[in-house]
Amino acid sequence: SKQYRAHIELKAKEQLANIERPEQGVSDAQEELVELIKSKVSLLPPVTSKVFNLYAIDGYKPREIAELLKISEGTSMWHYSIAKKRIKEMIGKKRLQQ
């Protein structure tokens, strides 16, 4: 029926609006964690930091990062892996100190 279809379309529009405003669902703890991660990224070696930011923050794919930085795709993935490992270690140490 027309009414059912209109209801479905309205629901779809509401869901899309919620997706377009993700900041509403971010808790203080999540924001704190993001800020903590950002502060740790700045302590990484320059290329590793750049790869992490391009992948995790800016959403580039490993192939695109490789082209941008003129490195191999495998090297870009290695830098991302190392960045994650080191950030986890730094965050783990900080949490243990609290």
PDB file of C-alpha atoms in Angstrom:
ATOM      1  CA  SER A   1       0.000   0.000   0.000  1.00  0.00           C
ATOM      2  CA  LYS A   2       1.009   3.632  -0.464  1.00  0.00           C
ATOM      3  CA  GLN A   3       0.870   4.291   3.276  1.00  0.00           C
ATOM      4  CA  TYR A   4       3.197   1.351   4.035  1.00  0.00           C
ATOM      5  CA  ARG A   5       5.677   2.470   1.377  1.00  0.00           C
ATOM      6  CA  ALA A   6       5.637   6.054   2.741  1.00  0.00           C
ATOM      7  CA  HIS A   7       6.299   4.687   6.249  1.00  0.00           C
ATOM      8  CA  ILE A   8       9.285   2.641   4.982  1.00  0.00           C
ATOM      9  CA  GLU A   9      10.701   5.664   3.120  1.00  0.00           C
ATOM     10  CA  LEU A  10      10.345   7.813   6.258  1.00  0.00           C
ATOM     11  CA  LYS A  11      12.174   5.199   8.363  1.00  0.00           C
ATOM     12  CA  ALA A  12      14.969   5.013   5.774  1.00  0.00           C
ATOM     13  CA  LYS A  13      15.352   8.818   5.824  1.00  0.00           C
ATOM     14  CA  GLU A  14      15.531   8.816   9.647  1.00  0.00           C
ATOM     15  CA  GLN A  15      18.237   6.143   9.600  1.00  0.00           C
ATOM     16  CA  LEU A  16      20.220   8.076   6.990  1.00  0.00           C
ATOM     17  CA  ALA A  17      19.975  11.241   9.109  1.00  0.00           C
ATOM     18  CA  ASN A  18      21.331   9.320  12.105  1.00  0.00           C
ATOM     19  CA  ILE A  19      24.265   7.999  10.063  1.00  0.00           C
ATOM     20  CA  GLU A  20      25.096  11.503   8.848  1.00  0.00           C
ATOM     21  CA  ARG A  21      25.340  12.777  12.443  1.00  0.00           C
ATOM     22  CA  PRO A  22      27.577  10.212  14.167  1.00  0.00           C
ATOM     23  CA  GLU A  23      28.981  12.722  16.669  1.00  0.00           C
ATOM     24  CA  GLN A  24      25.732  12.529  18.650  1.00  0.00           C
ATOM     25  CA  GLY A  25      26.467   8.954  19.676  1.00  0.00           C
ATOM     26  CA  VAL A  26      30.043   9.505  20.844  1.00  0.00           C
ATOM     27  CA  SER A  27      30.527   9.226  24.583  1.00  0.00           C
ATOM     28  CA  ASP A  28      33.014  11.230  26.634  1.00  0.00           C
ATOM     29  CA  ALA A  29      35.056   8.055  27.167  1.00  0.00           C
ATOM     30  CA  GLN A  30      35.244   7.460  23.408  1.00  0.00           C
ATOM     31  CA  GLU A  31      36.273  11.070  22.789  1.00  0.00           C
ATOM     32  CA  GLU A  32      38.945  10.738  25.488  1.00  0.00           C
ATOM     33  CA  LEU A  33      40.274   7.577  23.853  1.00  0.00           C
ATOM     34  CA  VAL A  34      40.426   9.257  20.428  1.00  0.00           C
ATOM     35  CA  GLU A  35      42.357  12.186  21.923  1.00  0.00           C
ATOM     36  CA  LEU A  36      44.700   9.784  23.709  1.00  0.00           C
ATOM     37  CA  ILE A  37      45.353   7.882  20.466  1.00  0.00           C
ATOM     38  CA  LYS A  38      45.993  11.137  18.582  1.00  0.00           C
ATOM     39  CA  SER A  39      48.502  12.218  21.232  1.00  0.00           C
ATOM     40  CA  LYS A  40      50.347   8.890  20.926  1.00  0.00           C
ATOM     41  CA  VAL A  41      50.411   8.994  17.109  1.00  0.00           C
ATOM     42  CA  SER A  42      52.508  12.155  17.323  1.00  0.00           C
ATOM     43  CA  LEU A  43      55.189  10.150  19.193  1.00  0.00           C
ATOM     44  CA  LEU A  44      55.601   7.620  16.351  1.00  0.00           C
ATOM     45  CA  PRO A  45      58.295   7.889  13.662  1.00  0.00           C
ATOM     46  CA  PRO A  46      57.178  10.315  10.915  1.00  0.00           C
ATOM     47  CA  VAL A  47      56.328   7.802   8.151  1.00  0.00           C
ATOM     48  CA  THR A  48      54.581   5.437  10.584  1.00  0.00           C
ATOM     49  CA  SER A  49      52.564   8.351  11.975  1.00  0.00           C
ATOM     50  CA  LYS A  50      51.645   9.560   8.488  1.00  0.00           C
ATOM     51  CA  VAL A  51      50.527   6.078   7.376  1.00  0.00           C
ATOM     52  CA  PHE A  52      48.392   5.660  10.523  1.00  0.00           C
ATOM     53  CA  ASN A  53      46.712   9.036  10.027  1.00  0.00           C
ATOM     54  CA  LEU A  54      46.072   8.445   6.328  1.00  0.00           C
ATOM     55  CA  TYR A  55      44.549   5.011   6.997  1.00  0.00           C
ATOM     56  CA  ALA A  56      42.756   5.314  10.336  1.00  0.00           C
ATOM     57  CA  ILE A  57      41.756   8.988  10.283  1.00  0.00           C
ATOM     58  CA  ASP A  58      41.494   9.945   6.613  1.00  0.00           C
ATOM     59  CA  GLY A  59      40.246   6.593   5.312  1.00  0.00           C
ATOM     60  CA  TYR A  60      42.807   5.983   2.561  1.00  0.00           C
ATOM     61  CA  LYS A  61      43.385   2.414   1.387  1.00  0.00           C
ATOM     62  CA  PRO A  62      46.889   0.851   1.696  1.00  0.00           C
ATOM     63  CA  ARG A  63      47.364   1.038  -2.105  1.00  0.00           C
ATOM     64  CA  GLU A  64      46.504   4.762  -2.111  1.00  0.00           C
ATOM     65  CA  ILE A  65      48.857   5.406   0.810  1.00  0.00           C
ATOM     66  CA  ALA A  66      51.632   3.550  -1.012  1.00  0.00           C
ATOM     67  CA  GLU A  67      51.155   5.769  -4.069  1.00  0.00           C
ATOM     68  CA  LEU A  68      51.022   8.966  -2.017  1.00  0.00           C
ATOM     69  CA  LEU A  69      54.166   8.172  -0.026  1.00  0.00           C
ATOM     70  CA  LYS A  70      55.981   6.378  -2.857  1.00  0.00           C
ATOM     71  CA  ILE A  71      56.376   3.147  -0.872  1.00  0.00           C
ATOM     72  CA  SER A  72      55.114  -0.370  -1.532  1.00  0.00           C
ATOM     73  CA  GLU A  73      51.655  -1.432  -0.397  1.00  0.00           C
ATOM     74  CA  GLY A  74      53.261  -4.027   1.891  1.00  0.00           C
ATOM     75  CA  THR A  75      55.396  -1.325   3.493  1.00  0.00           C
ATOM     76  CA  SER A  76      52.359   0.873   4.071  1.00  0.00           C
ATOM     77  CA  MET A  77      50.557  -2.046   5.761  1.00  0.00           C
ATOM     78  CA  TRP A  78      53.673  -2.769   7.864  1.00  0.00           C
ATOM     79  CA  HIS A  79      53.791   0.852   9.083  1.00  0.00           C
ATOM     80  CA  TYR A  80      50.082   0.690  10.018  1.00  0.00           C
ATOM     81  CA  SER A  81      50.594  -2.576  11.890  1.00  0.00           C
ATOM     82  CA  ILE A  82      53.582  -1.158  13.804  1.00  0.00           C
ATOM     83  CA  ALA A  83      51.624   2.015  14.596  1.00  0.00           C
ATOM     84  CA  LYS A  84      48.731   0.031  16.079  1.00  0.00           C
ATOM     85  CA  LYS A  85      51.094  -2.128  18.131  1.00  0.00           C
ATOM     86  CA  ARG A  86      53.041   0.836  19.526  1.00  0.00           C
ATOM     87  CA  ILE A  87      49.921   2.881  20.281  1.00  0.00           C
ATOM     88  CA  LYS A  88      48.391  -0.079  22.153  1.00  0.00           C
ATOM     89  CA  GLU A  89      51.615  -0.440  24.156  1.00  0.00           C
ATOM     90  CA  MET A  90      51.693   3.289  25.009  1.00  0.00           C
ATOM     91  CA  ILE A  91      48.016   3.356  25.988  1.00  0.00           C
ATOM     92  CA  GLY A  92      48.442   0.193  28.049  1.00  0.00           C
ATOM     93  CA  LYS A  93      51.323   1.767  29.996  1.00  0.00           C
ATOM     94  CA  LYS A  94      49.312   4.935  30.602  1.00  0.00           C
ATOM     95  CA  ARG A  95      46.332   2.955  31.925  1.00  0.00           C
ATOM     96  CA  LEU A  96      48.587   0.931  34.224  1.00  0.00           C
ATOM     97  CA  GLN A  97      50.019   4.151  35.686  1.00  0.00           C
ATOM     98  CA  GLN A  98      46.575   5.496  36.624  1.00  0.00           C
TER      99      GLN A  98
END
